[in-house]
Short mmCIF file of C-alpha atoms and ligand atoms in Angstrom, two decimals:
data_model
loop_
_atom_site.label_atom_id
_atom_site.label_comp_id
_atom_site.label_asym_id
_atom_site.label_seq_id
_atom_site.Cartn_x
_atom_site.Cartn_y
_atom_site.Cartn_z
CA UNK W 17 -56.47 -34.52 -14.83
CA UNK W 18 -53.23 -33.55 -16.56
CA UNK W 19 -54.45 -30.00 -16.76
CA UNK W 20 -55.21 -29.97 -13.05
CA UNK W 21 -51.73 -31.21 -12.11
CA UNK W 22 -50.20 -28.64 -14.40
CA UNK W 23 -52.28 -25.87 -12.86
CA UNK W 24 -51.31 -27.03 -9.38
CA UNK W 25 -47.64 -27.00 -10.32
CA UNK W 26 -47.98 -23.58 -11.88
CA UNK W 27 -49.50 -22.20 -8.70
CA UNK W 28 -47.17 -23.99 -6.32
CA UNK W 29 -43.92 -23.29 -8.14
CA UNK W 30 -43.76 -19.55 -7.50
CA UNK W 31 -44.83 -20.07 -3.88
CA UNK W 32 -42.11 -22.63 -3.32
CA UNK W 33 -39.43 -20.69 -5.10
CA UNK W 34 -40.36 -17.56 -3.15
CA UNK W 35 -40.30 -19.45 0.09
CA UNK W 36 -36.91 -20.95 -0.64
CA UNK W 37 -35.37 -17.66 -1.76
CA UNK W 38 -36.44 -16.05 1.47
CA UNK W 39 -35.51 -18.74 3.93
CA UNK W 40 -32.14 -19.25 2.31
CA UNK W 41 -30.89 -15.76 2.08
CA UNK W 42 -32.30 -13.67 4.91
CA UNK W 43 -29.43 -12.13 6.85
CA UNK W 44 -29.29 -10.96 10.40
CA UNK W 45 -27.88 -7.66 9.21
CA UNK W 46 -27.61 -5.99 5.81
CA UNK W 47 -24.75 -3.71 4.89
CA UNK W 48 -25.95 -0.75 2.87
CA UNK W 49 -23.43 1.37 1.00
CA UNK W 50 -24.01 4.99 0.11
CA UNK W 51 -22.49 8.19 -1.18
CA UNK W 52 -20.47 10.47 1.10
CA UNK W 53 -21.71 13.84 -0.14
CA UNK W 54 -24.82 13.99 -2.27
CA UNK W 55 -27.15 16.37 -0.45
CA UNK W 56 -30.15 16.27 -0.11
CA UNK W 57 -30.00 12.48 -0.56
CA UNK W 58 -27.04 11.81 1.71
CA UNK W 59 -24.68 14.18 3.48
CA UNK W 60 -23.13 14.82 6.88
CA UNK W 61 -24.81 17.28 9.20
CA UNK W 62 -22.92 19.51 11.61
CA UNK W 63 -22.84 16.70 14.16
CA UNK W 64 -20.96 14.69 11.56
CA UNK W 65 -23.82 12.20 11.21
CA UNK W 66 -25.01 11.11 7.81
CA UNK W 67 -28.50 12.35 7.07
CA UNK W 68 -30.61 13.05 4.01
CA UNK W 69 -33.55 11.53 2.18
CA UNK W 70 -31.78 8.24 1.48
CA UNK W 71 -30.53 7.79 5.03
CA UNK W 72 -33.94 8.51 6.57
CA UNK W 73 -35.68 6.37 3.98
CA UNK W 74 -33.59 3.22 4.36
CA UNK W 75 -33.74 3.48 8.15
CA UNK W 76 -37.52 3.93 8.10
CA UNK W 77 -37.95 0.99 5.72
CA UNK W 78 -35.68 -1.25 7.81
CA UNK W 79 -37.74 -0.35 10.85
CA UNK W 80 -41.03 -0.89 9.06
CA UNK W 81 -39.94 -4.29 7.72
CA UNK W 82 -38.02 -5.34 10.79
CA UNK W 83 -34.53 -5.90 9.41
CA UNK W 84 -31.17 -4.69 10.69
CA UNK W 85 -28.88 -2.46 8.66
CA UNK W 86 -25.40 -1.07 8.89
CA UNK W 87 -24.67 1.90 6.65
CA UNK W 88 -21.29 2.76 5.15
CA UNK W 89 -20.60 5.95 3.19
CA UNK W 90 -17.52 5.44 1.01
CA UNK W 91 -18.73 7.61 -1.91
CA UNK W 92 -20.79 6.74 -4.99
CA UNK W 93 -18.17 5.02 -7.11
CA UNK W 94 -16.79 3.10 -4.13
CA UNK W 95 -20.32 2.14 -3.00
CA UNK W 96 -21.02 0.66 -6.45
CA UNK W 97 -17.75 -1.30 -6.28
CA UNK W 98 -18.59 -2.48 -2.76
CA UNK W 99 -21.91 -3.95 -3.91
CA UNK W 100 -20.31 -5.54 -6.96
CA UNK W 101 -17.55 -7.03 -4.79
CA UNK W 102 -20.14 -8.39 -2.35
CA UNK W 103 -18.88 -6.20 0.48
CA UNK W 104 -22.24 -4.51 0.79
CA UNK W 105 -25.68 -5.99 0.26
CA UNK W 106 -27.37 -2.95 -1.22
CA UNK W 107 -26.79 0.62 -2.36
CA UNK W 108 -28.93 3.67 -1.77
CA UNK W 109 -27.27 6.80 -3.10
CA UNK W 110 -29.65 8.77 -5.30
CA UNK W 111 -28.82 6.07 -7.81
CA UNK W 112 -30.42 6.26 -11.25
CA UNK W 113 -31.97 3.22 -12.90
CA UNK W 114 -30.21 3.03 -16.26
CA UNK W 115 -30.38 0.25 -18.85
CA UNK W 116 -26.66 -0.38 -18.59
CA UNK W 117 -26.90 -0.80 -14.82
CA UNK W 118 -29.80 -3.23 -15.12
CA UNK W 119 -27.29 -5.73 -16.47
CA UNK W 120 -25.43 -5.79 -13.15
CA UNK W 121 -28.01 -4.58 -10.59
CA UNK W 122 -31.54 -5.42 -9.52
CA UNK W 123 -33.48 -2.28 -8.68
CA UNK W 124 -36.32 -1.57 -6.28
CA UNK W 125 -39.39 0.51 -7.12
CA UNK W 126 -38.51 4.14 -7.77
CA UNK W 127 -38.70 6.72 -4.99
CA UNK W 128 -37.64 9.79 -6.97
CA UNK W 129 -37.14 11.03 -10.52
CA UNK W 130 -34.14 13.11 -11.45
CA UNK W 131 -32.52 14.96 -14.34
CA UNK W 132 -28.87 15.57 -14.89
CA UNK W 133 -28.08 19.26 -15.26
CA UNK W 134 -25.14 21.55 -15.93
CA UNK W 135 -23.98 23.85 -13.15
CA UNK W 136 -21.70 26.87 -13.61
CA UNK W 137 -20.53 29.73 -11.42
CA UNK W 138 -22.99 32.60 -11.07
CA UNK W 139 -20.57 34.85 -12.96
CA UNK W 140 -20.06 32.41 -15.86
CA UNK W 141 -21.02 33.31 -19.44
CA UNK W 142 -21.75 29.69 -20.40
CA UNK W 143 -25.37 29.57 -21.53
CA UNK W 144 -25.60 26.51 -23.80
CA UNK W 145 -23.82 23.21 -24.46
CA UNK W 146 -22.21 24.87 -27.52
CA UNK W 147 -20.49 27.37 -25.20
CA UNK W 148 -18.63 24.45 -23.58
CA UNK W 149 -16.27 24.05 -26.56
CA UNK W 150 -12.71 23.53 -25.22
CA UNK W 151 -13.97 24.11 -21.66
CA UNK W 152 -13.57 21.54 -18.87
CA UNK W 153 -16.61 19.92 -17.30
CA UNK W 154 -16.29 18.08 -13.98
CA UNK W 155 -18.32 14.99 -13.14
CA UNK W 156 -18.35 12.25 -10.54
CA UNK W 157 -16.90 8.94 -11.62
CA UNK W 158 -19.38 6.20 -12.39
CA UNK W 159 -22.46 8.44 -12.52
CA UNK W 160 -25.20 8.73 -15.10
CA UNK W 161 -24.01 12.32 -15.64
CA UNK W 162 -20.64 10.95 -16.68
CA UNK W 163 -22.32 8.69 -19.25
CA UNK W 164 -24.24 11.69 -20.60
CA UNK W 165 -21.05 13.78 -20.89
CA UNK W 166 -19.10 11.01 -22.59
CA UNK W 167 -21.88 10.39 -25.11
CA UNK W 168 -22.08 14.05 -26.09
CA UNK W 169 -18.40 14.94 -25.92
CA UNK W 170 -17.61 14.77 -29.63
CA UNK W 171 -20.71 16.84 -30.41
CA UNK W 172 -19.78 19.77 -28.15
CA UNK W 173 -15.99 19.46 -27.85
CA UNK W 174 -15.53 19.88 -24.10
CA UNK W 175 -12.98 18.16 -21.88
CA UNK W 176 -14.16 15.90 -19.05
CA UNK W 177 -12.54 15.78 -15.64
CA UNK W 178 -13.72 13.02 -13.30
CA UNK W 179 -13.82 13.23 -9.52
CA UNK W 180 -14.24 10.55 -6.89
CA UNK W 181 -16.52 12.67 -4.72
CA UNK W 182 -18.85 15.63 -4.96
CA UNK W 183 -16.95 17.88 -2.60
CA UNK W 184 -13.72 17.95 -4.57
CA UNK W 185 -15.74 18.50 -7.75
CA UNK W 186 -17.61 21.52 -6.37
CA UNK W 187 -14.38 22.81 -4.81
CA UNK W 188 -12.72 22.69 -8.21
CA UNK W 189 -15.62 24.60 -9.75
CA UNK W 190 -15.40 27.27 -7.07
CA UNK W 191 -11.66 27.69 -7.51
CA UNK W 192 -11.98 27.86 -11.29
CA UNK W 193 -10.05 24.66 -11.99
CA UNK W 194 -13.03 23.49 -14.05
CA UNK W 195 -15.62 25.57 -15.91
CA UNK W 196 -18.77 23.58 -15.19
CA UNK W 197 -20.07 20.49 -13.42
CA UNK W 198 -22.70 17.95 -14.40
CA UNK W 199 -24.72 16.54 -11.53
CA UNK W 200 -28.22 15.48 -10.57
CA UNK W 201 -30.65 18.41 -10.66
CA UNK W 202 -31.96 18.11 -7.09
CA UNK W 203 -28.36 18.08 -5.84
CA UNK W 204 -27.27 21.19 -7.74
CA UNK W 205 -30.49 23.01 -6.87
CA UNK W 206 -30.04 22.06 -3.23
CA UNK W 207 -26.50 23.41 -3.08
CA UNK W 208 -27.73 26.67 -4.63
CA UNK W 209 -30.47 26.86 -2.00
CA UNK W 210 -27.70 26.43 0.58
CA UNK W 211 -25.95 29.56 -0.65
CA UNK W 212 -23.54 28.19 -3.26
CA UNK W 213 -22.97 30.89 -5.90
CA UNK W 214 -23.92 28.68 -8.84
CA UNK W 215 -26.53 28.66 -11.59
CA UNK W 216 -28.01 26.15 -14.02
CA UNK W 217 -28.25 27.86 -17.42
CA UNK W 218 -29.54 24.86 -19.43
CA UNK W 219 -32.63 22.74 -18.73
CA UNK W 220 -31.89 19.27 -17.36
CA UNK W 221 -31.97 15.95 -19.22
CA UNK W 222 -33.81 12.95 -17.73
CA UNK W 223 -31.53 10.19 -16.46
CA UNK W 224 -34.29 8.02 -15.13
CA UNK W 225 -35.79 6.93 -11.88
CA UNK W 226 -33.94 6.90 -8.59
CA UNK W 227 -34.02 3.58 -6.72
CA UNK W 228 -32.38 1.24 -4.26
CA UNK W 229 -30.27 -1.55 -5.77
CA UNK W 230 -28.62 -4.89 -5.02
CA UNK W 231 -26.13 -6.86 -7.06
CA UNK W 232 -27.99 -8.73 -9.79
CA UNK W 233 -29.34 -12.04 -8.55
CA UNK W 234 -28.45 -11.47 -4.88
CA UNK W 235 -30.54 -10.56 -1.81
CA UNK W 236 -33.93 -10.74 -3.59
CA UNK W 237 -35.70 -10.48 -0.22
CA UNK W 238 -34.02 -7.13 0.39
CA UNK W 239 -35.62 -5.65 -2.74
CA UNK W 240 -38.96 -7.16 -1.72
CA UNK W 241 -38.73 -5.69 1.76
CA UNK W 242 -37.66 -2.31 0.36
CA UNK W 243 -40.63 -2.22 -1.98
CA UNK W 244 -43.09 -3.27 0.70
CA UNK W 245 -41.65 -0.79 3.18
CA UNK W 246 -41.69 2.02 0.64
CA UNK W 247 -45.33 1.31 -0.16
CA UNK W 248 -46.20 1.36 3.54
CA UNK W 249 -44.35 4.65 4.11
CA UNK W 250 -46.07 6.17 1.11
CA UNK W 251 -49.45 5.04 2.41
CA UNK W 252 -48.97 6.34 5.95
CA UNK W 253 -47.53 9.68 4.88
CA UNK W 254 -44.08 9.13 6.35
CA UNK W 255 -42.39 9.15 2.94
CA UNK W 256 -43.79 12.59 2.19
CA UNK W 257 -42.58 13.78 5.57
CA UNK W 258 -39.04 12.67 4.75
CA UNK W 259 -39.13 14.48 1.40
CA UNK W 260 -40.52 17.64 3.03
CA UNK W 261 -37.86 17.51 5.72
CA UNK W 262 -35.14 18.04 3.10
CA UNK W 263 -36.88 19.65 0.14
CA UNK W 264 -39.54 22.03 1.46
CA UNK W 265 -38.38 25.61 1.95
CA UNK W 266 -36.85 26.07 5.37
CA UNK W 267 -35.94 22.39 5.31
CA UNK W 268 -33.09 20.72 7.15
CA UNK W 269 -29.83 22.06 5.82
CA UNK W 270 -26.23 21.04 5.65
CA UNK W 271 -25.33 24.03 7.74
CA UNK W 272 -27.40 23.96 10.91
CA UNK W 273 -24.14 24.87 12.47
CA UNK W 274 -23.92 25.96 16.05
CA UNK W 275 -20.28 27.03 15.84
CA UNK W 276 -18.98 29.32 13.12
CA UNK W 277 -17.03 27.02 10.79
CA UNK W 278 -15.42 29.79 8.74
CA UNK W 279 -12.52 30.17 11.15
CA UNK W 280 -9.77 27.66 11.92
CA UNK W 281 -10.77 27.76 15.57
CA UNK W 282 -14.43 27.11 14.75
CA UNK W 283 -13.49 24.25 12.45
CA UNK W 284 -11.39 22.65 15.15
CA UNK W 285 -14.00 23.20 17.83
CA UNK W 286 -16.77 21.62 15.80
CA UNK W 287 -14.78 18.74 14.34
CA UNK W 288 -12.04 17.85 16.77
CA UNK W 289 -13.69 14.54 17.70
CA UNK W 290 -13.84 13.47 14.04
CA UNK W 291 -10.30 14.63 13.40
CA UNK W 292 -8.94 12.80 16.42
CA UNK W 293 -10.72 9.60 15.47
CA UNK W 294 -9.35 9.96 11.91
CA UNK W 295 -5.91 10.54 13.35
CA UNK W 296 -6.31 7.40 15.47
CA UNK W 297 -7.08 5.35 12.37
CA UNK W 298 -4.12 6.89 10.53
CA UNK W 299 -1.74 6.08 13.38
CA UNK W 300 -3.13 2.57 13.82
CA UNK W 301 -2.77 1.94 10.08
CA UNK W 302 0.78 3.25 9.99
CA UNK W 303 2.01 1.52 13.15
CA UNK W 304 0.37 -1.88 12.60
CA UNK W 305 1.30 -2.06 8.93
CA UNK W 306 4.87 -0.94 9.63
CA UNK W 307 5.32 -3.57 12.33
CA UNK W 308 4.11 -6.27 9.96
CA UNK W 309 6.22 -4.83 7.15
CA UNK W 310 9.38 -4.99 9.26
CA UNK W 311 8.88 -8.71 9.87
CA UNK W 312 8.10 -9.52 6.22
CA UNK W 313 10.77 -7.11 4.99
CA UNK W 314 13.51 -8.61 7.14
CA UNK W 315 12.59 -12.11 6.02
CA UNK W 316 12.74 -11.19 2.33
CA UNK W 317 15.83 -9.03 2.93
CA UNK W 318 17.63 -12.01 4.46
CA UNK W 319 16.45 -14.16 1.57
CA UNK W 320 17.99 -11.70 -0.87
CA UNK W 321 21.50 -12.17 0.53
CA UNK W 322 21.11 -15.90 1.17
CA UNK W 323 23.62 -18.31 -0.34
CA UNK W 324 20.64 -20.21 -1.83
CA UNK W 325 19.65 -19.09 -5.29
CA UNK W 326 16.00 -20.10 -4.87
CA UNK W 327 15.58 -17.86 -1.81
CA UNK W 328 17.24 -14.96 -3.60
CA UNK W 329 14.86 -15.48 -6.52
CA UNK W 330 11.77 -15.55 -4.28
CA UNK W 331 12.85 -12.32 -2.66
CA UNK W 332 13.57 -10.68 -5.98
CA UNK W 333 10.13 -11.60 -7.35
CA UNK W 334 8.39 -10.32 -4.22
CA UNK W 335 10.20 -6.98 -4.31
CA UNK W 336 9.75 -6.51 -8.05
CA UNK W 337 6.06 -7.37 -8.05
CA UNK W 338 5.06 -5.27 -5.04
CA UNK W 339 7.29 -2.35 -5.96
CA UNK W 340 5.97 -2.44 -9.50
CA UNK W 341 2.32 -2.01 -8.48
CA UNK W 342 1.09 1.42 -7.33
CA UNK W 343 -0.12 1.31 -3.73
CA UNK W 344 -3.57 2.57 -4.66
CA UNK W 345 -4.05 -0.25 -7.14
CA UNK W 346 -2.75 -2.77 -4.63
CA UNK W 347 -5.29 -1.55 -2.05
CA UNK W 348 -8.14 -1.56 -4.58
CA UNK W 349 -7.16 -5.05 -5.74
CA UNK W 350 -7.16 -6.42 -2.19
CA UNK W 351 -10.35 -4.65 -1.13
CA UNK W 352 -12.47 -4.95 -4.29
CA UNK W 353 -10.70 -7.23 -6.73
CA UNK W 354 -9.98 -10.34 -4.70
CA UNK W 355 -13.34 -10.37 -2.84
CA UNK W 356 -15.16 -9.95 -6.15
CA UNK W 357 -13.27 -12.94 -7.52
CA UNK W 358 -13.85 -15.07 -4.42
CA UNK W 359 -17.52 -14.19 -4.35
CA UNK W 360 -17.99 -15.10 -7.99
CA UNK W 361 -16.60 -18.57 -7.27
CA UNK W 362 -17.81 -19.40 -3.77
CA UNK W 363 -20.77 -17.04 -3.39
CA UNK W 364 -19.32 -16.05 0.00
CA UNK W 365 -19.10 -12.44 1.04
CA UNK W 366 -15.67 -11.10 1.85
CA UNK W 367 -14.75 -10.97 5.53
CA UNK W 368 -12.14 -8.27 4.81
CA UNK W 369 -13.08 -4.76 5.84
CA UNK W 370 -11.46 -1.57 4.58
CA UNK W 371 -9.10 -1.32 7.55
CA UNK W 372 -7.77 -4.84 7.11
CA UNK W 373 -7.42 -4.38 3.35
CA UNK W 374 -5.62 -1.06 3.87
CA UNK W 375 -3.29 -2.61 6.43
CA UNK W 376 -2.42 -5.52 4.14
CA UNK W 377 -1.72 -3.20 1.22
CA UNK W 378 0.45 -0.88 3.30
CA UNK W 379 2.31 -3.79 4.91
CA UNK W 380 3.17 -5.43 1.60
CA UNK W 381 4.20 -2.14 0.07
CA UNK W 382 6.50 -1.13 2.93
CA UNK W 383 7.85 -4.70 3.23
CA UNK W 384 9.20 -4.54 -0.33
CA UNK W 385 11.13 -1.37 0.46
CA UNK W 386 12.32 -2.67 3.82
CA UNK W 387 13.61 -5.84 2.14
CA UNK W 388 15.73 -3.61 -0.06
CA UNK W 389 16.95 -1.60 2.93
CA UNK W 390 17.97 -4.83 4.67
CA UNK W 391 19.73 -6.10 1.55
CA UNK W 392 21.54 -2.80 1.08
CA UNK W 393 22.59 -2.71 4.73
CA UNK W 394 24.00 -6.23 4.69
CA UNK W 395 25.75 -5.78 1.38
CA UNK W 396 27.36 -2.58 2.64
CA UNK W 397 29.37 -4.64 5.13
CA UNK W 398 32.56 -5.61 3.26
CA UNK W 399 32.42 -9.22 1.94
CA UNK W 400 35.87 -9.86 3.33
CA UNK W 401 34.38 -10.09 6.82
CA UNK W 402 32.09 -12.97 5.90
CA UNK W 403 34.89 -14.74 4.08
CA UNK W 404 37.34 -14.28 6.97
CA UNK W 405 34.83 -15.53 9.52
CA UNK W 406 33.81 -18.55 7.41
CA UNK W 407 37.49 -19.48 6.84
CA UNK W 408 37.83 -19.58 10.63
CA UNK W 409 35.17 -22.27 10.60
CA UNK W 410 32.34 -20.13 11.97
CA UNK W 411 28.94 -21.01 10.47
CA UNK W 412 27.01 -18.74 8.06
CA UNK W 413 24.23 -18.17 10.61
CA UNK W 414 26.58 -17.28 13.39
CA UNK W 415 28.66 -14.95 11.22
CA UNK W 416 25.45 -13.21 10.15
CA UNK W 417 24.19 -12.81 13.70
CA UNK W 418 27.45 -11.88 15.42
CA UNK W 419 29.42 -10.00 12.80
CA UNK W 420 27.43 -8.82 9.81
CA UNK W 421 24.00 -7.90 11.24
CA UNK W 422 25.24 -5.69 14.12
CA UNK W 423 27.11 -3.53 11.63
CA UNK W 424 24.36 -3.68 8.98
CA UNK W 425 21.64 -2.69 11.45
CA UNK W 426 23.43 0.56 12.21
CA UNK W 427 23.54 1.33 8.52
CA UNK W 428 19.84 0.48 8.11
CA UNK W 429 18.41 2.48 11.00
CA UNK W 430 18.13 5.91 9.34
CA UNK W 431 16.48 4.25 6.36
CA UNK W 432 13.94 2.55 8.61
CA UNK W 433 12.96 5.90 10.11
CA UNK W 434 12.66 7.31 6.64
CA UNK W 435 10.51 4.39 5.52
CA UNK W 436 8.22 4.85 8.50
CA UNK W 437 7.59 8.48 7.57
CA UNK W 438 6.76 7.36 4.05
CA UNK W 439 4.43 4.66 5.42
CA UNK W 440 2.58 7.21 7.50
CA UNK W 441 2.10 9.50 4.53
CA UNK W 442 1.05 6.55 2.37
CA UNK W 443 -1.96 6.00 4.63
CA UNK W 444 -3.62 8.91 2.78
CA UNK W 445 -3.48 6.87 -0.42
CA UNK W 446 -5.52 4.01 0.98
CA UNK W 447 -8.34 6.45 1.76
CA UNK W 448 -9.25 5.67 -1.86
CA UNK W 449 -10.99 2.47 -0.73
CA UNK W 450 -13.27 4.52 1.49
CA UNK W 451 -11.27 4.19 4.68
CA UNK W 452 -12.05 7.16 6.91
CA UNK W 453 -8.58 8.00 8.14
CA UNK W 454 -7.39 11.56 8.77
CA UNK W 455 -7.34 12.74 5.14
CA UNK W 456 -10.78 11.30 4.33
CA UNK W 457 -12.14 12.79 7.55
CA UNK W 458 -10.98 16.20 6.35
CA UNK W 459 -12.55 15.69 2.94
CA UNK W 460 -15.87 14.74 4.50
CA UNK W 461 -15.83 17.87 6.64
CA UNK W 462 -15.06 20.00 3.58
CA UNK W 463 -17.94 18.34 1.74
CA UNK W 464 -20.21 19.88 4.34
CA UNK W 465 -18.78 23.36 4.80
CA UNK W 466 -16.63 24.01 1.70
CA UNK W 467 -13.77 25.38 3.86
CA UNK W 468 -11.07 23.67 1.82
CA UNK W 469 -8.29 26.22 2.38
CA UNK W 470 -8.51 26.15 6.15
CA UNK W 471 -9.33 22.48 6.45
CA UNK W 472 -6.44 21.30 4.28
CA UNK W 473 -4.15 23.65 6.22
CA UNK W 474 -5.31 21.98 9.43
CA UNK W 475 -4.67 18.54 7.95
CA UNK W 476 -1.20 19.53 6.75
CA UNK W 477 -0.32 20.79 10.23
CA UNK W 478 -1.70 17.62 11.84
CA UNK W 479 0.53 15.43 9.66
CA UNK W 480 3.51 17.73 10.09
CA UNK W 481 3.27 17.68 13.89
CA UNK W 482 2.76 13.92 14.08
CA UNK W 483 5.55 13.11 11.68
CA UNK W 484 7.96 15.51 13.39
CA UNK W 485 7.17 14.05 16.80
CA UNK W 486 7.53 10.47 15.60
CA UNK W 487 10.80 11.13 13.79
CA UNK W 488 12.22 12.78 16.90
CA UNK W 489 11.23 9.71 18.88
CA UNK W 490 12.68 7.37 16.29
CA UNK W 491 15.97 9.35 16.23
CA UNK W 492 16.26 8.94 19.96
CA UNK W 493 15.65 5.21 19.67
CA UNK W 494 18.22 5.07 16.93
CA UNK W 495 20.84 6.72 19.15
CA UNK W 496 20.12 4.27 21.91
CA UNK W 497 20.50 1.24 19.67
CA UNK W 498 23.80 2.59 18.37
N1 LIG I 146 -28.04 9.72 -10.00
C1 LIG I 146 -26.70 9.64 -10.44
C2 LIG I 146 -26.36 8.24 -10.85
O1 LIG I 146 -26.97 7.31 -10.44
C3 LIG I 146 -25.71 10.15 -9.41
C4 LIG I 146 -25.71 9.38 -8.13
C5 LIG I 146 -24.68 9.88 -7.16
O2 LIG I 146 -23.78 10.61 -7.52
N2 LIG I 146 -24.79 9.51 -5.92
O3 LIG I 146 -25.46 8.03 -11.59
#
């Protein structure tokens, strides 16, 4: 009898626990994070859509299993952070299953096997790891290749330079800023098949299986669905079709380009929609964050000249703390740090997207500087005026409003314009959290066509024109207020 009950429990327990895990955690939509340039697994085609084995695979699996997905492409390192911070549910990015990662990720069944391999320019004389002594090897941050390089660094004596994305790494190799790169073999081989003048002089080293992953202990049903879907696609031949689409000779390429992208005109013609949408995000970021910053900045600026010591102290702490933290770290902290912390306590995913996080970071940053501008402006008005007015029996508030602020505002205006220009340029820094503003848009386009000279020139001109126009406008406004 006892044995029977035990057997029943043993059979029922997994069924129950499975049932509960599923019912509890199924979401109406799953956010999947991926790399931004890692062809043939994920890359942008000439229509600026993300394609590649991983993109096709996850879409096919979602369709097969009947779940909704939304894909984001912030880059490998950022995608890993997004999953760890609970901002994405899963990652598919040619990701290798390593023992270290198993501590923080749950992996699906494998869909590919890859080596890491060294790539050098066609003309390079590097033929072995020993030849790398005192040379610089580039690698993407957070990758298995980086682990390999770090582990073998003392043995071969090379320097390591890390990059946040593949395009800047390959650009640096092409321009000679680094002597070699370490990347997944299918990726290097693919770029060579696409006409990159590179070679792989040393045989690759296995870095394990490639699989889909979720944060350890979360979304178990997503892994189950991925595995089931993958098995179905393998059985019905669709998986092979996806591989063939990108890997067979004559396969889909990064450069099925209709317009010649080697000229500035061609680049603009083929990418103007992307660039304009990036510009829109840049402007929205700058304008919204600056408007918020003015409000916060004025409040703290007024605090800093207040007769109350406590208010002055609050303002001082705010300015010191925000000014003392680099903007990039502030943005990363708001976008990845805080959500990761909240999720670890409440289990709730962060509602903050990259735009909101970027806006908050930019607002706080500019507010600290504006508070100082306000303080400086008010303090530049001779103290005698306040004293004289107060001795006539006029209140502090009224003296401020009627006598001090009108004069101080005039002194502050040029600094406000200056601060706005800085705020607009600072938007490029928050692209680090994967926000696709103008700068990131340019980088993504370069990842596809390697036209870094012309593309960065276009970006520089875009910013120059916008900033010149806006400063002109601001100067006019300034005159009017005066
Ligand atoms: N396969 C490598 C890794 O998992 C690189 C992945 C990538 O760069 N997208 O580390």
